[in-house]
PDB file of C-alpha atoms in Angstrom:
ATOM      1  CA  UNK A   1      78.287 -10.555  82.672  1.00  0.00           C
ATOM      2  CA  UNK A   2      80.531  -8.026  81.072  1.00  0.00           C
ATOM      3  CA  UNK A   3      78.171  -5.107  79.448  1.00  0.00           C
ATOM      4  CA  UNK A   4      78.704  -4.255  75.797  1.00  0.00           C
ATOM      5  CA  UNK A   5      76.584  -1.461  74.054  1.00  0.00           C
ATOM      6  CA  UNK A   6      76.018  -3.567  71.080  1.00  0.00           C
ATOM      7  CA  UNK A   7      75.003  -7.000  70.104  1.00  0.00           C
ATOM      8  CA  UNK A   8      75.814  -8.752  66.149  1.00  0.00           C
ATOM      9  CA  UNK A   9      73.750 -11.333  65.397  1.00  0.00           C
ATOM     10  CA  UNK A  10      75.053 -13.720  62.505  1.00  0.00           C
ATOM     11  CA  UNK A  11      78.497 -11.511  61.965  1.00  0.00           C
ATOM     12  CA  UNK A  12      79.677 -13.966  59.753  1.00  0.00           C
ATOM     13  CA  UNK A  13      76.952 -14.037  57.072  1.00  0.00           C
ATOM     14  CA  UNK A  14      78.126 -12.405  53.632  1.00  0.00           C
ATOM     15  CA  UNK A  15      74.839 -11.382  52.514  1.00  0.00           C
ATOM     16  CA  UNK A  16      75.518  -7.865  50.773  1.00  0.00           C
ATOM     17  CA  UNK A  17      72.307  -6.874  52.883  1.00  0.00           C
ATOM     18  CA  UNK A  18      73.159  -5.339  56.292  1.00  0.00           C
ATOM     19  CA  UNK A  19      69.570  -4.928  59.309  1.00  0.00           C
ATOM     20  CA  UNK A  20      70.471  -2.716  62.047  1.00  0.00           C
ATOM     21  CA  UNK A  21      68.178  -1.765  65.043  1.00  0.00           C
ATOM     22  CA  UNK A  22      69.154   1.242  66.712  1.00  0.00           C
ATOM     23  CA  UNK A  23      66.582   1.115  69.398  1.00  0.00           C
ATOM     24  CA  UNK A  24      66.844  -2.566  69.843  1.00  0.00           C
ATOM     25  CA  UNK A  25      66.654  -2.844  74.166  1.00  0.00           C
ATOM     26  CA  UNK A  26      65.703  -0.452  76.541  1.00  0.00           C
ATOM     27  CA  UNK A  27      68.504  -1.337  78.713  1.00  0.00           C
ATOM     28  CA  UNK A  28      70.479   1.086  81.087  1.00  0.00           C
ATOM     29  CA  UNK A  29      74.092   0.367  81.246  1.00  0.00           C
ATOM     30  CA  UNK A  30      75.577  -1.388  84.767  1.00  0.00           C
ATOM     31  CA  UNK A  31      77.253   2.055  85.173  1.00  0.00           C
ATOM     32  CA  UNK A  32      74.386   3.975  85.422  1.00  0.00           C
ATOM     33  CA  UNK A  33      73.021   1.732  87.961  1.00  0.00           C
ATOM     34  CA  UNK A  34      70.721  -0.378  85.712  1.00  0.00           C
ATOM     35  CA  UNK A  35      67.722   2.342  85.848  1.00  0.00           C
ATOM     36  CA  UNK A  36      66.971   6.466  85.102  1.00  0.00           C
ATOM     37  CA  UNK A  37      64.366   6.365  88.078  1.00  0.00           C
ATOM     38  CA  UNK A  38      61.627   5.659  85.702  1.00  0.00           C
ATOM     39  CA  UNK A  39      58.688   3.479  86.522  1.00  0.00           C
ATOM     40  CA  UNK A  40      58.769   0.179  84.740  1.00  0.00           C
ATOM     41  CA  UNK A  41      55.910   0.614  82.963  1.00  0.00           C
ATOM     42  CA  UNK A  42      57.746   3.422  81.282  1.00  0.00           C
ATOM     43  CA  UNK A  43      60.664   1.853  80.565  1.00  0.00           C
ATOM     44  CA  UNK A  44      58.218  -0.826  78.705  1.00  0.00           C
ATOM     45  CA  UNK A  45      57.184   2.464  76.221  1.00  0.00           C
ATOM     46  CA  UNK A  46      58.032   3.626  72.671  1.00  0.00           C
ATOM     47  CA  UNK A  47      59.751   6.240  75.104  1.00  0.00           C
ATOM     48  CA  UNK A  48      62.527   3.844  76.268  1.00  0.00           C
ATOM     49  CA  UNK A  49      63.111   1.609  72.884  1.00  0.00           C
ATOM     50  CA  UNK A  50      61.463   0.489  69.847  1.00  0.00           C
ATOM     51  CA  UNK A  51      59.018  -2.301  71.110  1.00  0.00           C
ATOM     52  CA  UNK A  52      59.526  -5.578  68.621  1.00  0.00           C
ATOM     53  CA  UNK A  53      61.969  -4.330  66.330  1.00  0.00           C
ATOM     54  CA  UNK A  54      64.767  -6.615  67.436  1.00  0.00           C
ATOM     55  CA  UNK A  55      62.764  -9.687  66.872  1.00  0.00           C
ATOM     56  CA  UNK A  56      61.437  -8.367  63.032  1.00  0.00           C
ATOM     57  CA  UNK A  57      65.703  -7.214  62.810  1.00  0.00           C
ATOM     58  CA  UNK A  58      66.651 -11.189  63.860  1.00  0.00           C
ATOM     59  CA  UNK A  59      64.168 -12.634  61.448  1.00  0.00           C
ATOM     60  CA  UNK A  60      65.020 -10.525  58.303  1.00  0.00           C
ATOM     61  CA  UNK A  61      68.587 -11.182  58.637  1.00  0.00           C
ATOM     62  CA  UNK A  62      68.184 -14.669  59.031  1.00  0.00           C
ATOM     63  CA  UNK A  63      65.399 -14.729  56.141  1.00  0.00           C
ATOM     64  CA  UNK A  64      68.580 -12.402  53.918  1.00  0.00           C
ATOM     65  CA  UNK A  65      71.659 -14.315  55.300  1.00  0.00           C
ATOM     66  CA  UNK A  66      72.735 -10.656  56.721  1.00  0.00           C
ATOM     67  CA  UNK A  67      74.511  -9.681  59.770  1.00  0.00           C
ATOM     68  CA  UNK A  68      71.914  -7.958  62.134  1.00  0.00           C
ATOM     69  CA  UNK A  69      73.438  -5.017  64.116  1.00  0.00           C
ATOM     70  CA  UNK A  70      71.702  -4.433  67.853  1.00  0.00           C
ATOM     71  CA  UNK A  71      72.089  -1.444  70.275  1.00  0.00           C
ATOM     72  CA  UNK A  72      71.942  -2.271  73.686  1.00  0.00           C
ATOM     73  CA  UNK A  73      71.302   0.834  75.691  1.00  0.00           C
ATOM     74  CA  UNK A  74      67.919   2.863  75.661  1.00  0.00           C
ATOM     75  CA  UNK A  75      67.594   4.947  73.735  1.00  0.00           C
ATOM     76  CA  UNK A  76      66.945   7.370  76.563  1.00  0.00           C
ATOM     77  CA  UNK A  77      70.283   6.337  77.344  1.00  0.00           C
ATOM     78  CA  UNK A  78      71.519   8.510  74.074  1.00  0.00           C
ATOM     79  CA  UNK A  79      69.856   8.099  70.951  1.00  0.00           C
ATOM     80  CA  UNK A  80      72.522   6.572  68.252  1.00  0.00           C
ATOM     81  CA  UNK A  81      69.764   7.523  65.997  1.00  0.00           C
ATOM     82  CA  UNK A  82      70.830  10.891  66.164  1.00  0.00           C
ATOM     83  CA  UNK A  83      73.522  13.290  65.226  1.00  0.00           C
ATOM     84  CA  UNK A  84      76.124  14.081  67.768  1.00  0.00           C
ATOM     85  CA  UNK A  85      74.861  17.618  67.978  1.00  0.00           C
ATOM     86  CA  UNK A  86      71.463  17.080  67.748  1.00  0.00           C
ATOM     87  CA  UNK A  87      69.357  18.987  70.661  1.00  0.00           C
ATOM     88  CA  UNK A  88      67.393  15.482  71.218  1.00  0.00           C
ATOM     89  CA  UNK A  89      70.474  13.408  71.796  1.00  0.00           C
ATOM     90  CA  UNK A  90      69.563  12.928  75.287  1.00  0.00           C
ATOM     91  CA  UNK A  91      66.192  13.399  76.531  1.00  0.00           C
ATOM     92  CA  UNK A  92      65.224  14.519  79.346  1.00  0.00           C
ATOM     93  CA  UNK A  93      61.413  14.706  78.394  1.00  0.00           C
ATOM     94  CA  UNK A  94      59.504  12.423  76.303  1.00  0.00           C
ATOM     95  CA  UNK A  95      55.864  11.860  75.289  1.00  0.00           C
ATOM     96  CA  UNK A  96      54.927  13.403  78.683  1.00  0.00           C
ATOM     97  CA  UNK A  97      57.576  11.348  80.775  1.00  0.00           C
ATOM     98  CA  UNK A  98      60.284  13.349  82.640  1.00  0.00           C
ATOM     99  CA  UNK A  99      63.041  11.398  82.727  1.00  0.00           C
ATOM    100  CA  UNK A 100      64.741  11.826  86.407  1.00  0.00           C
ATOM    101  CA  UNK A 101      67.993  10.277  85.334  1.00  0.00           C
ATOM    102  CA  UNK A 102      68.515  12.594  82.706  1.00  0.00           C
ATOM    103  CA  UNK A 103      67.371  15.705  84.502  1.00  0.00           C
ATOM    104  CA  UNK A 104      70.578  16.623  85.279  1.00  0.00           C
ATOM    105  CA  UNK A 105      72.817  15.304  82.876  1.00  0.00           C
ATOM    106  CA  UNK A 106      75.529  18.110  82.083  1.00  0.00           C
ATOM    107  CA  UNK A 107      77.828  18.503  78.731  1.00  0.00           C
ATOM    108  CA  UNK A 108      80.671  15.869  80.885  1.00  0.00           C
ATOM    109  CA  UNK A 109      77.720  13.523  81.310  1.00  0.00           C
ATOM    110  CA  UNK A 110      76.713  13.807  77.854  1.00  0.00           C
ATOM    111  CA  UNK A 111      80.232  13.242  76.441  1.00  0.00           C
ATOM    112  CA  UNK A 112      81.012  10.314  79.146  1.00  0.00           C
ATOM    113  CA  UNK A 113      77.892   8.561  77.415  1.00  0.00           C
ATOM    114  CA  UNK A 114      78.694   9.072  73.615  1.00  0.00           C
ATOM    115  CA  UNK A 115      82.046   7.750  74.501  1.00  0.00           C
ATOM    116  CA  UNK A 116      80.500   4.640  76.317  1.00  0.00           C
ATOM    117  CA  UNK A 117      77.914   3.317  74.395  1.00  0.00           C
ATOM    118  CA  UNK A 118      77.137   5.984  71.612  1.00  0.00           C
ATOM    119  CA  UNK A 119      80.477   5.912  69.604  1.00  0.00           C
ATOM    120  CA  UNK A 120      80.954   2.243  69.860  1.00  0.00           C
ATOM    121  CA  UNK A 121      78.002   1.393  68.504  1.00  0.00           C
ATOM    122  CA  UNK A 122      78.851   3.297  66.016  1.00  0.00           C
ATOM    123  CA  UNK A 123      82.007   2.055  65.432  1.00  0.00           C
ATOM    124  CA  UNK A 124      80.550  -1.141  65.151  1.00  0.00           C
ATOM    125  CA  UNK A 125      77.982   0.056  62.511  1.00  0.00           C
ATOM    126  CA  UNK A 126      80.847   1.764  60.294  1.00  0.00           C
ATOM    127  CA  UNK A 127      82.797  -1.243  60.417  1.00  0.00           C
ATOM    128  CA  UNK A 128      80.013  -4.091  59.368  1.00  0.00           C
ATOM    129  CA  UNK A 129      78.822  -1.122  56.476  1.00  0.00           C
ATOM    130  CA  UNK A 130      82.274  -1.411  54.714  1.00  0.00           C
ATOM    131  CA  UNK A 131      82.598  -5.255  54.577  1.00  0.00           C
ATOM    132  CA  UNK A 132      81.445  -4.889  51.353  1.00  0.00           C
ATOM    133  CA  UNK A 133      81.613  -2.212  48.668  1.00  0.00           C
ATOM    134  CA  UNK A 134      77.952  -2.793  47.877  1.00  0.00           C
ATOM    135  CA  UNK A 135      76.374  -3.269  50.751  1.00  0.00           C
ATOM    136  CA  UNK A 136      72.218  -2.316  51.380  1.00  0.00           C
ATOM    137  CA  UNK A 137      71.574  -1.031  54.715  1.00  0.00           C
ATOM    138  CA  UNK A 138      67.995  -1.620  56.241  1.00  0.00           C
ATOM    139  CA  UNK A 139      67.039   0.143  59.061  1.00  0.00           C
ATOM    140  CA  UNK A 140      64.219  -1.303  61.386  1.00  0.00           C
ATOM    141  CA  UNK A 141      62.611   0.527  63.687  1.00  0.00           C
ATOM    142  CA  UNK A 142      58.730   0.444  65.355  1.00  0.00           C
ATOM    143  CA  UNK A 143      56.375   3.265  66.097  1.00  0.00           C
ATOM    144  CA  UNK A 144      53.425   3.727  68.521  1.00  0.00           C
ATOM    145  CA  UNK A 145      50.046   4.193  67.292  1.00  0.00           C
ATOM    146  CA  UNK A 146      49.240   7.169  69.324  1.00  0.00           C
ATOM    147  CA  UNK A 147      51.535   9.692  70.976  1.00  0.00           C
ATOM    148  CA  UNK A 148      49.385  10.829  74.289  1.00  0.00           C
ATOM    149  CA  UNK A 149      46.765  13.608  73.427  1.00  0.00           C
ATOM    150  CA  UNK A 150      47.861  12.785  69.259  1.00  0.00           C
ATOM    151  CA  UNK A 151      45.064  11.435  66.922  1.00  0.00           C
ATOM    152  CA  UNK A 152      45.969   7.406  66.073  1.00  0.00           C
ATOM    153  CA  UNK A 153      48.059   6.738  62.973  1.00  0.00           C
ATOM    154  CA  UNK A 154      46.548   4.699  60.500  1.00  0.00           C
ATOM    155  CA  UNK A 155      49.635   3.259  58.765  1.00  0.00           C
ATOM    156  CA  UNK A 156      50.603  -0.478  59.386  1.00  0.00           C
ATOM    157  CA  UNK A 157      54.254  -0.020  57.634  1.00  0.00           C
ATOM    158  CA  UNK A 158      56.105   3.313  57.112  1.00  0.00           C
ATOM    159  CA  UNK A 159      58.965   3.837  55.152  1.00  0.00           C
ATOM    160  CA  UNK A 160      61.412   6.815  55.111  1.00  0.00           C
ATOM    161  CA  UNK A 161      64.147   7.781  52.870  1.00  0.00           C
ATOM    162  CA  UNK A 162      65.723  10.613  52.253  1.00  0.00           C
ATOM    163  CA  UNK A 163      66.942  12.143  48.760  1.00  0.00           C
ATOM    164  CA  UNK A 164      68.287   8.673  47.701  1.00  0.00           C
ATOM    165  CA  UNK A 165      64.805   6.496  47.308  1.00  0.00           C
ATOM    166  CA  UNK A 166      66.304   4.109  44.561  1.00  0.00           C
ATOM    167  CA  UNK A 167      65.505   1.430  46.732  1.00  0.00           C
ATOM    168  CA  UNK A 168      62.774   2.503  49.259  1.00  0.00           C
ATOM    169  CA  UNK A 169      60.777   3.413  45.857  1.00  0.00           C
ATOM    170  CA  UNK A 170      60.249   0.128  44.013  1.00  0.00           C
ATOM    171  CA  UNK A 171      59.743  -1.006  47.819  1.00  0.00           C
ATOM    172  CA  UNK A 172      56.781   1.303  48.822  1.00  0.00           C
ATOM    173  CA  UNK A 173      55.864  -0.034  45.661  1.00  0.00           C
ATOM    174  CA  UNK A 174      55.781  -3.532  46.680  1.00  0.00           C
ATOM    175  CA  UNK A 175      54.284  -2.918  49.891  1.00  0.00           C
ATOM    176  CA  UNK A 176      51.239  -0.708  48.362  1.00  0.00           C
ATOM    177  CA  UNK A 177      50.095  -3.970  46.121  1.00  0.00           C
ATOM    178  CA  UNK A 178      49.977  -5.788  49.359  1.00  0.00           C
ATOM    179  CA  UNK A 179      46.028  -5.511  50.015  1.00  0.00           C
ATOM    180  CA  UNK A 180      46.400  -5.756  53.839  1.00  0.00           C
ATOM    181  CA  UNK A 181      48.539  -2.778  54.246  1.00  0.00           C
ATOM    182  CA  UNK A 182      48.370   0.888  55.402  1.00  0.00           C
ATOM    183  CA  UNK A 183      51.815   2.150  53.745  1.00  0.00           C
ATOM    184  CA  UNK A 184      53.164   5.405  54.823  1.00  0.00           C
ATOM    185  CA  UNK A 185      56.187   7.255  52.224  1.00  0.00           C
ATOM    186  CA  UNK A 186      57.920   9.131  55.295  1.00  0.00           C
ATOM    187  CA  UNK A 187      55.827   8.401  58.176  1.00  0.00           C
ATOM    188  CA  UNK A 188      54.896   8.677  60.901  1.00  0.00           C
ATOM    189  CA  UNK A 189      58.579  10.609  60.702  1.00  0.00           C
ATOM    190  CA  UNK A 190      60.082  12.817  58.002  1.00  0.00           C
ATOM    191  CA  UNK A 191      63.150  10.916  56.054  1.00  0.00           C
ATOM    192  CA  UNK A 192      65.988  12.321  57.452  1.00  0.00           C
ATOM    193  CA  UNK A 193      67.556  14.121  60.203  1.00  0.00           C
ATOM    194  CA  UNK A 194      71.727  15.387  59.324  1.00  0.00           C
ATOM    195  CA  UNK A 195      73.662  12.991  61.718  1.00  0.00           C
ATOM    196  CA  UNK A 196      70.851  10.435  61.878  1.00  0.00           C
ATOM    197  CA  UNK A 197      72.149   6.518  61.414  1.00  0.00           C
ATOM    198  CA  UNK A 198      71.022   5.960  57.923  1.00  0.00           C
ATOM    199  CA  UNK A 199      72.941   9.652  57.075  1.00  0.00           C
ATOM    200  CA  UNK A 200      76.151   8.600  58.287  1.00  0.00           C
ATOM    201  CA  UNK A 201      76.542   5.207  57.405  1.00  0.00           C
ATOM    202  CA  UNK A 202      74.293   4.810  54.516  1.00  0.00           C
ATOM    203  CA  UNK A 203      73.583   8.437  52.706  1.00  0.00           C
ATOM    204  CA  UNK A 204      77.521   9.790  53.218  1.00  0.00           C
ATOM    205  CA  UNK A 205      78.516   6.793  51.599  1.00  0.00           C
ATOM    206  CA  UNK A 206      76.345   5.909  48.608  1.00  0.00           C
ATOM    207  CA  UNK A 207      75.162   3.252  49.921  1.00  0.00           C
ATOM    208  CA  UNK A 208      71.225   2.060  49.246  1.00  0.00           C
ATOM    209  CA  UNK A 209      69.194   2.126  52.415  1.00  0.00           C
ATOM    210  CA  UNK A 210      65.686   2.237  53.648  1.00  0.00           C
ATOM    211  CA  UNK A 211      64.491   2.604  57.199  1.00  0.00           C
ATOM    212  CA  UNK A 212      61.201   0.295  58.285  1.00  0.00           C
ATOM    213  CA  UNK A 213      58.831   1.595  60.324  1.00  0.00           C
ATOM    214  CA  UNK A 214      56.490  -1.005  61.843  1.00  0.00           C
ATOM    215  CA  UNK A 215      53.439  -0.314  64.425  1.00  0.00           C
ATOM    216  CA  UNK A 216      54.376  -1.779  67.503  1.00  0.00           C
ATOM    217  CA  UNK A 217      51.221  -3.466  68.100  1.00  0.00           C
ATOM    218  CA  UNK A 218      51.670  -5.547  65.025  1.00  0.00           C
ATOM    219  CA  UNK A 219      54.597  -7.272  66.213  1.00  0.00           C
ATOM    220  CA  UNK A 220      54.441  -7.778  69.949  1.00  0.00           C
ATOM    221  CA  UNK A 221      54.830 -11.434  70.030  1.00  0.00           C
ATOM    222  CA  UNK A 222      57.528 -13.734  68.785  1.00  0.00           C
ATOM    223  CA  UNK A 223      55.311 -15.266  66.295  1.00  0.00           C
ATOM    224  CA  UNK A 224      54.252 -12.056  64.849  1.00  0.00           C
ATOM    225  CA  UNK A 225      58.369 -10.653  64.673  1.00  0.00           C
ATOM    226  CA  UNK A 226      58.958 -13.624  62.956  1.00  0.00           C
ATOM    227  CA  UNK A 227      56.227 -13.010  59.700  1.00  0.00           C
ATOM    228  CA  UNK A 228      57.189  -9.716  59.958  1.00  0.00           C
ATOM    229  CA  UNK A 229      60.804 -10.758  58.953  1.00  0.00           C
ATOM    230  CA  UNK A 230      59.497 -13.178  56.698  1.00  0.00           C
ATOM    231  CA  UNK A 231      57.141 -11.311  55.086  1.00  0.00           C
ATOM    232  CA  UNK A 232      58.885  -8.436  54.470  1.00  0.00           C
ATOM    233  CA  UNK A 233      62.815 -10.282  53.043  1.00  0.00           C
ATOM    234  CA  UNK A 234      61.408 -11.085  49.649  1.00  0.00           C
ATOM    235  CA  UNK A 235      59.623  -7.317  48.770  1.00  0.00           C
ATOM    236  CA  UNK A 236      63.029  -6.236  49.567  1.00  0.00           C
ATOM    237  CA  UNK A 237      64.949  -8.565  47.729  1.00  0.00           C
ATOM    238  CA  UNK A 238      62.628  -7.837  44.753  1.00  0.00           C
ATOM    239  CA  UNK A 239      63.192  -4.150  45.058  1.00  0.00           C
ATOM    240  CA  UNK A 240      66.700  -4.525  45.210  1.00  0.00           C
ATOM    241  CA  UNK A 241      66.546  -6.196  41.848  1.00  0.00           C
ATOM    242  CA  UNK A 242      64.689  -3.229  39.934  1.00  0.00           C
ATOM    243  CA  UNK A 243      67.339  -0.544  41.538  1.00  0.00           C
ATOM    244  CA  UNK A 244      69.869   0.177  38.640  1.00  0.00           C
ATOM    245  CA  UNK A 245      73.254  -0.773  38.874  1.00  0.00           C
TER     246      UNK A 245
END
């Protein structure tokens, strides 16, 4: 099978909404022999890619009628959710992993790889966020409940934003009355990083946007993806509604 460091799912829905998942796989491109020499268990991690946040992606696009954009690389690969000059753009340690594929990756290594897989992706990304002039990107990524040696965090749902919260707000919002729910404004993660996903394509632009942080152990199976993406469509299709035009 030809490798391609991206994956659309429903590219011909019009839905104004657009749900990308950066950290979608934890695959390692053909090219770099399909592994970087970590054990499988790691590559199973938080470390490697963000563990059921393709499956919640696939269900809240379907639930919205929006295009769902994938990445398909690790993000120990290179991250696409960060700037190009970012100093954690490739990893070579990670929540106590050393990652001996990365160890010596050089500046010609790093470059190779944003032109491989980083930049298309990308390419991909700017291209589905201009279909429309007023599109609403959504972000969805997962976190871990406990970094190693870190106390556990308590949220079930984060969400982050940066200066532009016109829709995250009335969402937090909607999440908070939701009596089951742990909701985190900017965790477990500050709201932006210059050159992060959501800066380039959403905050440069104008664009509304909101990035979804889910706890990885709430959304391990199909099943639970699934109400994830259910559950969560309408709150944002309600705050969307109470951002002014």
């Amino acid at each position: 099978m030809t490798y391609h460091p991206y994956h659309i799912e429903g590219a011909s829905r019009k839905s104004r909404w657009l749900i990308t998942c950066d950290h979608a796989r934890n695959t390692v491109p053909p090219d770099l022999g399909g592994t970087l020499g970590l054990p499988q268990d790691d590559m199973q991690r938080h470390i490697a890619f963000d563990p059921g946040a393709e499956g919640v992606s696939v269900a809240l696009g379907e639930a919205l009628g929006a295009p769902v954009l994938l990445g398909n690389f690790s993000r120990l690969v290179i991250d696409p959710n960060r700037g190009e000059d970012d100093p954690t753009l490739l990893m070579k340690l990670y929540d106590g992993s050393v990652i001996p594929g990365n160890r010596h990756a050089d500046e010609a290594e790093r470059e190779r790889r944003l032109n491989a897989y980083y930049r298309p992706y990308h390419d991909a990304y700017a291209k589905l966020a201009s279909a429309r002039e007023d599109i609403v990107i959504v972000a969805v990524h997962s976190f871990t409940r406990q970094l190693r040696g870190r106390p556990t965090r308590p949220w079930h749902i984060g969400i982050l934003h940066a200066w532009d919260s016109r829709l995250s707000d009335p969402f937090i919002a909607g999440l908070e009355a939701e009596p089951d729910l742990t909701v985190g404004r900017n965790e477990p993660y500050p709201g932006h990083l210059p050159g992060d996903a959501v800066d380039r394509h959403g905050l440069k632009h104008g664009r509304n946007n909101t990035l979804i942080e889910l706890r990885n152990d709430l959304i391990e199976t199909p099943q639970q993806q699934e109400h994830w993406g259910q559950r969560l469509a309408p709150l944002l299709e309600d705050a969307l509604r109470q951002v002014p035009e």
